[in-house]
Amino acid sequence: MKKTLLFLLLIPSFLFSQKTTLLKGIIKNKNKIGIDNVSIKYGNVGTTSDINGKYTIRIPLNKEVTIFFSHVSYTTFQKKIFVTNRNIIRFSPVLKIKTESLNEIVVKDNKKEASGITKLSINKVKNTVGPNAGVENVLMTLPGVNNNNELSTQYNVRGGNFDENLVYVNGIQVYRPFLVRSGQQEGLSFINPNMVQNIDFSAGGFQAKYGDRLSSVLDITYRKPKKQALAIDASLLGASITFENVFLNKKLSVITSARYRDNSLFVNSKQIETNFRPRFTDIQTYLSYEVSKKFQLNFLSNFSLNNYNYKPLTRRTRFGTVADPLELTVFYSGEEKDRYLTLFGAVSAEYKINKEFKLTTIASRYNAQEEEYFDILAQYGLGEVDTNIGSTNFGEVSFSEGIGSQLNHARNDLDALITNLEIKASVKNQKSQLDFGIKLQQESIKDRIREWEVIDSLGFSIRPFFNISNNQPYEPFEGAIIPFQNIRKDNNVYINRITSFLQFSKRVFWNNHEVFYNIGVRGHAWFSKGNGVRGKNQIIVSPRGQFAIKPDWNKDILFRFSGGLYAQPPSYRELRDFNGALNINVDAQKSIHSVIGMDYSFELWNRPFKLTSEAYYKNLSDVNSYTIDNVRIRYRADNVTKAYVYGLDLRLNGEFVPGSESWVSLGLLKTEENINDNGYIARPSDQRIKFGILFQDYVPNLPNLKAYLNLVYNSGVPGGSPSYADPYNFQQRLRDYRRADLGVSYIFVDDNNKQINTGLVSNFKEFSVGLELFNIFDIQNAITNTWVRDVYSKTQFGIPNYMTGRVLNFKVAMKF
């Protein structure tokens, strides 16, 4: 009976084996090394290769099948096979390693490396998890690039501030908002990652063709589509839709993208209980029309509208030490209504006179209309917390050190119009290139400031500094009740600028050593006119140079040096002091900047890696000192400060996991300033240590399930100072910034495995779903301080303003 049952069970297997045959072999790479975990599949039948690359799979007889060999690190290979007999078929394919996801490592671009440019992959930008996903999110994992505010897309580079960074999109400079005070007001970055093709970033020592700033350059190129596509991304934080196509016999390419973002998830995770939904929207379009093979017209436009309606309710924050804990409790009334409208348009024309000579003309206009209206009353109590474990009031406030209220009012309006006309040319051959250009710029700023603050402590109005003190109730006082801070200004500012540049680059060989050098100079002339008063004519000349050598060694090493005199002529924000008053004769800030660096490319575990190191020093003069509150920068509007910066940046990137680029960054810096010869103190951007990890992994047996980790540690920066206070008396630092974000996604369809999918997902070019967990460990990070005074001791306490807590987000991405 048992033999009969066994026979009956073996019949199906026998019949199947009669209709199939074995396909076996060894899958290898170009170095003849076996590749494990390769997926071998046809239809719904599949297997994987073993640790030596060996595989075995049964295929049907008398039927053509297409076998797909896919691996996360290698390009998918397919083979059509038709078998008529049961003889074993042997097939051993050689897979090619993927290069598209590791452009910076696998595909050498010595010209970029020699000029100190870091080239980032757009795929890395799209996959990196963070509260503000995009280009800036990846930048903040690089050494020397810092920001302790996850809700902001602004960043500091090597001891500079937000205003010291240049951002270009298709060669056109873009600008940051004027009135924004906090990261949660900021909204969407101008750069739309759904439209980006190339990302180049320089953290210092950049060429003369770029503008006049002291810190960095971010150069973005939007892509020109080749075929029709529609991409949709959606999450609990917002959505985007991007359409691209070509028309008129492929002469006209169009890409347009609309984005919507709602930051409620993040704001509701903060300590302040609120009732509001910040909503941000923008639409961008890039058109390119090829009139002829030599002449091309381009158009770039942006419409952005940020509505920020904020109604705080309560706040409870504990701070201090274990031995002496304090608690601040605040009850709010009132609301804030802000509106930021941005309109931007640019037209460019490119004419190729011949194969070597290209002429480009750009005309652009930027308009910002910003409103900042609020009336918020905060009534607070500051008290000692009972730490006696045996007390019935343990953990509660046992003694109030101070009670009071604070009323803030603002009716601020700003209208900025910036117009540019630029002509630039490039003459190049295989070994050298000459670039030159001239640019005219006119800035018109209309700024109406109506802002005041009244502080009350124990029923007595606190008078501002530099006024007769009010020492009630101990001494009688008679006088007008005036606000602690009161600004009423109407500023009309016009700035006219002419800039030009000339630079020469060449690549030569010196005894088989490859040498690159670049020399250039910029000129910037300008004058300002404010409230009917014309300022002095000013001019600055900025020489710059770069030298790099790639020795003819067995090891792949490149050495480079760059430096020069960098200058930053003032914008409107730098002409306005703490009280809103103008100083139209502020000079340009200047920096003697030097950078020495090395790139070492090598193989580890038979995978590519690169170690990048740079040491830098800046000697700054005519510095326009500033304080920073969240993301709001307020300048002294003078040039009585000198400063210095020095530091070291290290980054190791490569395939820590086969086929996935990750990196580890370490940045060390120190920056101090001397205001009016009062001695050196730490600058607001003095972030001594930066450590970042951007890591990508996948499940070996399920390579389409991927994980992304973004981890950042920044040492604490000076916590700022209260209004009108002397920064020399407020040098305490905020706590260290520590944050880890994790993203997990499953890719159903993409360019590498779309051929082997069937069913519903086969209708997509790309389709993925994912979960994101922001601030995994729910760490309380502080961005700035709220200053509360104790009426008894006259002491001002800096209460940390904590950032977002742990947040879970779901997202889906699809492309048709």
Coordinates of N, CA and C in Angstrom, one line a residue, residues 467-642:
N467 N 17.3 102.9 28.3 CA 16.3 103.9 28.8 C 16.4 103.9 30.4
I468 N 15.8 104.9 30.9 CA 15.7 105.1 32.4 C 15.1 103.8 33.0
S469 N 15.8 103.2 33.9 CA 15.3 101.9 34.5 C 14.0 102.2 35.3
N470 N 13.2 101.1 35.3 CA 12.0 101.1 36.1 C 12.1 100.1 37.2
N471 N 12.3 100.6 38.5 CA 12.6 99.7 39.6 C 11.4 99.5 40.5
Q472 N 10.2 99.7 40.0 CA 9.1 99.5 40.8 C 9.0 98.0 41.2
P473 N 8.4 97.7 42.4 CA 7.7 98.5 43.3 C 8.6 99.1 44.4
Y474 N 9.9 98.9 44.2 CA 10.8 99.3 45.3 C 11.1 100.8 45.2
E475 N 11.0 101.4 44.1 CA 11.2 102.9 43.9 C 10.1 103.4 43.0
P476 N 9.4 104.5 43.4 CA 8.4 105.0 42.6 C 8.9 105.6 41.3
F477 N 8.1 105.5 40.2 CA 8.6 105.9 38.9 C 7.4 106.5 38.2
E478 N 7.6 107.6 37.6 CA 6.6 108.3 36.8 C 7.2 108.5 35.4
G479 N 6.5 108.0 34.4 CA 6.9 108.2 33.0 C 6.1 107.5 32.1
A480 N 6.3 107.7 30.8 CA 5.5 107.1 29.8 C 5.7 105.6 29.7
I481 N 4.7 104.8 29.5 CA 4.8 103.4 29.3 C 5.2 103.2 27.8
I482 N 6.4 102.7 27.6 CA 6.8 102.5 26.2 C 7.1 101.0 26.0
P483 N 7.0 100.5 24.8 CA 7.2 99.1 24.5 C 8.7 98.8 24.7
F484 N 8.9 97.5 25.1 CA 10.3 97.0 25.3 C 11.0 97.1 23.9
Q485 N 10.3 96.8 22.8 CA 10.9 96.9 21.5 C 9.9 97.5 20.6
N486 N 10.3 98.5 19.8 CA 9.3 99.2 18.9 C 10.1 99.6 17.6
I487 N 9.6 99.1 16.5 CA 10.2 99.5 15.2 C 9.1 99.9 14.3
R488 N 9.3 101.1 13.8 CA 8.3 101.7 12.8 C 9.2 102.3 11.7
K489 N 9.3 101.6 10.6 CA 10.2 102.1 9.5 C 9.5 101.9 8.2
D490 N 9.7 102.8 7.2 CA 9.3 102.7 5.8 C 10.6 102.8 5.0
N491 N 11.1 101.7 4.5 CA 12.3 101.7 3.7 C 12.1 101.4 2.2
N492 N 12.6 102.3 1.4 CA 12.6 102.2 0.0 C 14.0 102.2 -0.5
V493 N 14.5 101.0 -1.0 CA 15.9 100.9 -1.3 C 16.0 100.4 -2.8
Y494 N 17.0 101.0 -3.4 CA 17.3 100.7 -4.8 C 18.8 100.4 -4.9
I495 N 19.2 99.2 -5.5 CA 20.6 98.8 -5.6 C 20.8 98.5 -7.1
N496 N 21.8 99.1 -7.6 CA 22.2 98.8 -9.0 C 23.6 98.2 -9.0
R497 N 23.7 97.1 -9.8 CA 25.0 96.4 -9.8 C 25.4 96.1 -11.2
I498 N 26.7 96.1 -11.4 CA 27.4 95.6 -12.6 C 28.4 94.6 -12.2
T499 N 28.3 93.4 -12.7 CA 29.4 92.4 -12.4 C 29.9 91.8 -13.7
S500 N 31.1 91.4 -13.6 CA 31.8 90.8 -14.8 C 32.8 89.7 -14.3
F501 N 33.1 88.8 -15.2 CA 34.2 87.8 -14.8 C 34.9 87.4 -16.0
L502 N 36.1 86.9 -15.8 CA 37.0 86.4 -16.8 C 37.8 85.2 -16.2
Q503 N 37.8 84.0 -16.8 CA 38.5 83.0 -16.3 C 39.0 82.0 -17.4
F504 N 40.2 81.4 -17.1 CA 40.8 80.5 -18.1 C 41.1 79.2 -17.4
S505 N 40.8 78.1 -18.0 CA 41.0 76.8 -17.5 C 41.8 76.0 -18.5
K506 N 42.7 75.1 -18.0 CA 43.5 74.3 -18.9 C 43.9 73.0 -18.3
R507 N 44.0 72.0 -19.1 CA 44.4 70.6 -18.7 C 45.6 70.3 -19.5
V508 N 46.7 70.0 -18.8 CA 48.0 69.6 -19.5 C 48.6 68.4 -18.8
F509 N 49.7 67.9 -19.4 CA 50.4 66.8 -18.8 C 51.9 67.3 -18.5
W510 N 52.3 66.9 -17.4 CA 53.7 67.2 -16.9 C 54.4 66.0 -16.5
N511 N 55.3 65.4 -17.4 CA 55.9 64.2 -17.1 C 54.9 63.1 -16.7
N512 N 53.9 62.9 -17.6 CA 52.9 61.9 -17.4 C 51.9 62.2 -16.2
H513 N 52.1 63.3 -15.5 CA 51.2 63.7 -14.5 C 50.2 64.6 -15.1
E514 N 48.9 64.4 -14.8 CA 47.8 65.2 -15.3 C 47.6 66.4 -14.4
V515 N 47.6 67.6 -15.0 CA 47.6 68.9 -14.3 C 46.4 69.7 -14.8
F516 N 45.6 70.2 -13.8 CA 44.5 71.1 -14.2 C 44.8 72.4 -13.4
Y517 N 44.5 73.6 -14.1 CA 44.6 74.8 -13.4 C 43.5 75.8 -13.9
N518 N 43.1 76.7 -13.1 CA 42.1 77.7 -13.4 C 42.5 79.0 -12.8
I519 N 42.5 80.1 -13.5 CA 42.8 81.4 -13.0 C 41.6 82.3 -13.5
G520 N 41.2 83.2 -12.6 CA 40.1 84.1 -13.0 C 40.0 85.3 -12.1
V521 N 39.1 86.2 -12.5 CA 38.9 87.4 -11.7 C 37.5 87.9 -11.9
R522 N 36.9 88.4 -10.8 CA 35.6 89.0 -10.9 C 35.6 90.4 -10.5
G523 N 34.8 91.2 -11.1 CA 34.6 92.6 -10.7 C 33.2 92.9 -10.4
H524 N 32.9 93.7 -9.3 CA 31.6 94.0 -8.9 C 31.5 95.4 -8.5
A525 N 30.7 96.2 -9.2 CA 30.5 97.6 -8.9 C 29.1 97.8 -8.6
W526 N 28.8 98.7 -7.5 CA 27.4 98.9 -7.1 C 27.3 100.2 -6.4
F527 N 26.0 100.7 -6.3 CA 25.7 101.7 -5.4 C 24.3 101.5 -4.9
S528 N 24.0 102.1 -3.7 CA 22.6 101.9 -3.1 C 22.0 103.3 -2.9
K529 N 20.7 103.3 -3.0 CA 19.9 104.5 -2.7 C 18.8 104.1 -1.8
G530 N 18.8 104.7 -0.6 CA 17.8 104.3 0.4 C 17.1 105.5 1.0
N531 N 15.7 105.5 0.9 CA 14.9 106.6 1.4 C 15.3 108.0 0.9
G532 N 15.7 108.0 -0.4 CA 16.0 109.3 -1.1 C 17.5 109.7 -0.9
V533 N 18.3 108.9 -0.2 CA 19.7 109.2 0.0 C 20.5 108.3 -0.8
R534 N 21.4 108.8 -1.6 CA 22.3 108.0 -2.5 C 23.6 107.7 -1.8
G535 N 23.9 106.4 -1.8 CA 25.2 106.0 -1.2 C 26.3 106.2 -2.1
K536 N 27.5 105.8 -1.6 CA 28.7 106.0 -2.4 C 28.9 104.9 -3.4
N537 N 29.6 105.2 -4.5 CA 29.9 104.1 -5.5 C 31.0 103.2 -4.9
Q538 N 30.8 101.9 -5.1 CA 31.7 101.0 -4.5 C 32.1 99.9 -5.6
I539 N 33.3 99.4 -5.5 CA 33.8 98.4 -6.4 C 34.7 97.4 -5.7
I540 N 34.6 96.2 -6.1 CA 35.4 95.2 -5.5 C 36.0 94.3 -6.6
V541 N 37.2 93.9 -6.5 CA 37.9 93.0 -7.4 C 38.2 91.7 -6.7
S542 N 37.9 90.6 -7.3 CA 38.0 89.3 -6.6 C 38.8 88.3 -7.5
P543 N 40.1 88.2 -7.3 CA 40.9 87.2 -8.0 C 40.8 85.9 -7.4
R544 N 40.8 84.8 -8.2 CA 40.6 83.4 -7.7 C 41.5 82.5 -8.5
G545 N 41.9 81.4 -7.9 CA 42.7 80.4 -8.7 C 42.5 79.0 -8.1
Q546 N 42.8 78.0 -9.0 CA 42.7 76.6 -8.6 C 43.9 75.9 -9.3
F547 N 44.4 74.9 -8.6 CA 45.5 74.1 -9.2 C 45.3 72.7 -8.7
A548 N 45.3 71.7 -9.6 CA 45.2 70.3 -9.2 C 46.1 69.4 -10.0
I549 N 46.6 68.4 -9.4 CA 47.5 67.4 -10.1 C 47.1 66.0 -9.7
K550 N 47.1 65.2 -10.8 CA 46.8 63.8 -10.6 C 48.1 63.0 -11.0
P551 N 48.8 62.6 -10.0 CA 50.1 62.0 -10.3 C 50.0 60.7 -11.0
D552 N 51.0 60.4 -11.8 CA 51.0 59.1 -12.6 C 51.5 58.0 -11.6
W553 N 50.7 57.7 -10.7 CA 51.0 56.7 -9.7 C 50.1 55.5 -9.9
N554 N 50.4 54.4 -9.2 CA 49.6 53.2 -9.3 C 48.3 53.5 -8.6
K555 N 48.3 54.3 -7.5 CA 47.1 54.6 -6.7 C 46.4 55.8 -7.4
D556 N 45.1 55.8 -7.3 CA 44.3 56.9 -7.9 C 44.1 58.0 -6.9
I557 N 45.0 59.0 -7.0 CA 45.0 60.1 -6.1 C 45.0 61.4 -6.8
L558 N 44.3 62.4 -6.4 CA 44.3 63.7 -7.0 C 44.5 64.7 -5.8
F559 N 45.4 65.6 -6.0 CA 45.7 66.7 -5.1 C 45.2 68.0 -5.7
R560 N 44.6 68.9 -4.8 CA 44.2 70.2 -5.4 C 44.3 71.3 -4.3
F561 N 44.5 72.5 -4.9 CA 44.6 73.7 -4.0 C 43.8 74.8 -4.7
S562 N 43.1 75.6 -3.9 CA 42.3 76.7 -4.5 C 42.3 77.8 -3.4
G563 N 42.1 79.0 -3.9 CA 42.0 80.2 -3.0 C 41.8 81.4 -3.8
G564 N 41.8 82.5 -3.0 CA 41.6 83.8 -3.6 C 40.9 84.8 -2.6
L565 N 40.6 86.0 -3.1 CA 39.9 87.0 -2.3 C 38.4 86.9 -2.7
Y566 N 37.6 86.5 -1.8 CA 36.2 86.5 -2.0 C 35.5 87.6 -1.3
A567 N 34.5 88.2 -1.9 CA 33.8 89.3 -1.4 C 32.3 89.1 -1.5
Q568 N 31.5 89.8 -0.6 CA 30.1 89.7 -0.6 C 29.5 91.1 -0.4
P569 N 29.2 91.8 -1.5 CA 28.6 93.1 -1.4 C 27.2 92.9 -0.7
P570 N 26.8 93.9 0.0 CA 25.5 93.7 0.8 C 24.3 93.7 0.0
S571 N 23.4 92.8 0.4 CA 22.0 92.8 -0.1 C 21.2 93.7 0.9
Y572 N 19.9 93.8 0.6 CA 19.0 94.7 1.4 C 19.0 94.3 2.8
R573 N 19.0 93.0 3.1 CA 18.9 92.4 4.4 C 20.2 92.9 5.2
E574 N 21.3 93.0 4.6 CA 22.5 93.4 5.3 C 22.7 94.9 5.5
L575 N 21.8 95.6 4.8 CA 21.8 97.1 5.0 C 20.9 97.5 6.1
R576 N 20.1 96.6 6.6 CA 19.1 97.0 7.7 C 19.6 96.5 9.0
D577 N 19.6 97.3 10.0 CA 20.1 96.9 11.3 C 19.0 96.3 12.2
F578 N 19.3 96.1 13.5 CA 18.3 95.5 14.4 C 17.0 96.3 14.5
N579 N 17.1 97.6 14.4 CA 16.0 98.5 14.6 C 15.3 98.8 13.2
G580 N 15.7 98.2 12.1 CA 15.1 98.5 10.8 C 15.7 99.7 10.2
A581 N 16.7 100.4 10.8 CA 17.3 101.6 10.2 C 18.3 101.2 9.1
L582 N 18.5 102.0 8.1 CA 19.3 101.7 6.9 C 20.7 102.3 7.1
N583 N 21.7 101.6 6.6 CA 23.0 102.1 6.4 C 23.4 101.7 5.0
I584 N 23.2 102.6 4.1 CA 23.3 102.3 2.6 C 24.8 102.3 2.2
N585 N 25.7 102.6 3.1 CA 27.1 102.6 2.8 C 27.9 101.5 3.4
V586 N 27.2 100.4 3.7 CA 27.9 99.2 4.2 C 28.8 98.7 3.2
D587 N 30.0 98.3 3.5 CA 31.0 97.8 2.6 C 30.8 96.3 2.4
A588 N 31.4 95.8 1.4 CA 31.4 94.3 1.1 C 32.2 93.6 2.2
Q589 N 31.7 92.5 2.7 CA 32.5 91.6 3.5 C 33.5 90.9 2.6
K590 N 34.7 90.7 3.2 CA 35.8 90.1 2.4 C 36.4 88.9 3.1
S591 N 36.9 88.0 2.3 CA 37.5 86.8 2.9 C 38.7 86.3 2.0
I592 N 39.8 86.2 2.7 CA 41.0 85.6 2.0 C 40.8 84.1 2.3
H593 N 40.6 83.3 1.3 CA 40.1 81.9 1.4 C 41.2 81.0 0.8
S594 N 41.5 80.0 1.5 CA 42.4 78.9 0.9 C 41.9 77.6 1.3
V595 N 42.0 76.6 0.3 CA 41.6 75.3 0.5 C 42.6 74.3 -0.1
I596 N 43.0 73.3 0.7 CA 43.8 72.2 0.1 C 43.1 70.9 0.4
G597 N 43.1 70.1 -0.7 CA 42.3 68.9 -0.6 C 43.0 67.7 -1.4
M598 N 42.4 66.5 -1.1 CA 42.9 65.3 -1.8 C 41.7 64.4 -2.0
D599 N 41.7 63.7 -3.1 CA 40.7 62.6 -3.5 C 41.5 61.4 -3.7
Y600 N 41.1 60.3 -2.9 CA 41.8 59.0 -3.1 C 40.7 58.0 -3.4
S601 N 40.8 57.4 -4.6 CA 39.8 56.4 -5.0 C 40.5 55.0 -5.0
F602 N 39.8 54.1 -4.4 CA 40.4 52.8 -4.2 C 39.3 51.7 -4.2
E603 N 39.7 50.4 -4.1 CA 38.8 49.3 -4.0 C 39.0 48.7 -2.7
L604 N 37.8 48.4 -2.1 CA 37.8 47.6 -0.8 C 36.7 46.6 -0.9
W605 N 37.0 45.3 -0.6 CA 36.1 44.2 -0.8 C 35.6 44.1 -2.2
N606 N 36.5 44.4 -3.2 CA 36.3 44.4 -4.6 C 35.1 45.4 -5.0
R607 N 35.0 46.4 -4.2 CA 34.0 47.4 -4.5 C 34.6 48.8 -4.5
P608 N 34.1 49.8 -5.2 CA 34.7 51.1 -5.3 C 34.5 52.0 -4.1
F609 N 35.5 52.7 -3.6 CA 35.4 53.7 -2.5 C 36.2 54.9 -2.9
K610 N 35.8 56.0 -2.2 CA 36.6 57.2 -2.4 C 36.7 58.0 -1.1
L611 N 37.9 58.4 -0.7 CA 38.1 59.3 0.5 C 38.4 60.7 0.0
T612 N 37.6 61.6 0.4 CA 37.8 63.0 0.1 C 38.1 63.8 1.4
S613 N 39.2 64.6 1.3 CA 39.6 65.4 2.5 C 39.9 66.8 2.1
E614 N 39.5 67.8 2.8 CA 39.8 69.2 2.6 C 40.1 69.9 3.9
A615 N 41.2 70.7 3.9 CA 41.5 71.6 5.0 C 41.3 73.0 4.5
Y616 N 40.8 73.9 5.3 CA 40.5 75.3 4.8 C 40.7 76.3 5.8
Y617 N 41.0 77.5 5.4 CA 41.2 78.7 6.3 C 40.6 79.9 5.6
K618 N 39.8 80.7 6.4 CA 39.3 82.0 6.0 C 39.7 83.1 6.9
N619 N 40.2 84.1 6.4 CA 40.5 85.3 7.1 C 39.6 86.4 6.7
L620 N 38.6 86.8 7.5 CA 37.5 87.7 7.1 C 37.7 89.1 7.7
S621 N 37.4 90.1 6.9 CA 37.5 91.5 7.3 C 36.3 92.2 6.8
D622 N 36.1 93.4 7.4 CA 34.9 94.2 7.1 C 33.6 93.3 7.3
V623 N 33.6 92.5 8.4 CA 32.5 91.6 8.6 C 31.3 92.4 9.1
N624 N 30.1 92.0 8.6 CA 28.8 92.5 9.0 C 28.3 91.5 10.0
S625 N 28.5 91.8 11.3 CA 28.1 90.8 12.4 C 26.6 90.7 12.4
Y626 N 26.2 89.6 13.0 CA 24.7 89.3 13.0 C 24.4 88.4 14.2
T627 N 23.1 88.3 14.5 CA 22.5 87.3 15.4 C 21.5 86.5 14.6
I628 N 21.2 85.3 15.1 CA 20.3 84.5 14.4 C 19.2 84.0 15.4
D629 N 18.0 84.0 15.0 CA 16.9 83.5 15.8 C 16.1 82.6 14.9
N630 N 16.2 81.3 15.2 CA 15.7 80.3 14.3 C 16.3 80.4 12.9
V631 N 15.6 80.9 11.9 CA 16.2 81.2 10.6 C 16.3 82.7 10.3
R632 N 15.9 83.5 11.2 CA 15.9 84.9 11.0 C 17.2 85.5 11.3
I633 N 17.9 86.2 10.4 CA 19.2 86.8 10.5 C 19.0 88.3 10.7
R634 N 19.6 88.9 11.7 CA 19.6 90.3 11.9 C 21.0 90.8 12.0
Y635 N 21.3 91.8 11.1 CA 22.7 92.3 11.0 C 22.8 93.6 11.8
R636 N 24.1 93.8 12.1 CA 24.5 95.1 12.7 C 24.5 96.2 11.7
A637 N 24.6 95.9 10.4 CA 24.7 96.9 9.3 C 25.9 97.8 9.5
D638 N 27.0 97.2 9.8 CA 28.3 98.0 9.8 C 29.4 97.0 9.5
N639 N 30.6 97.5 9.5 CA 31.8 96.7 9.1 C 32.9 96.8 10.2
V640 N 32.5 96.7 11.5 CA 33.4 96.9 12.6 C 33.9 95.6 13.1
T641 N 33.7 94.5 12.4 CA 34.0 93.2 12.9 C 35.0 92.5 12.0
K642 N 35.9 91.7 12.6 CA 36.8 90.8 11.9 C 36.6 89.4 12.4

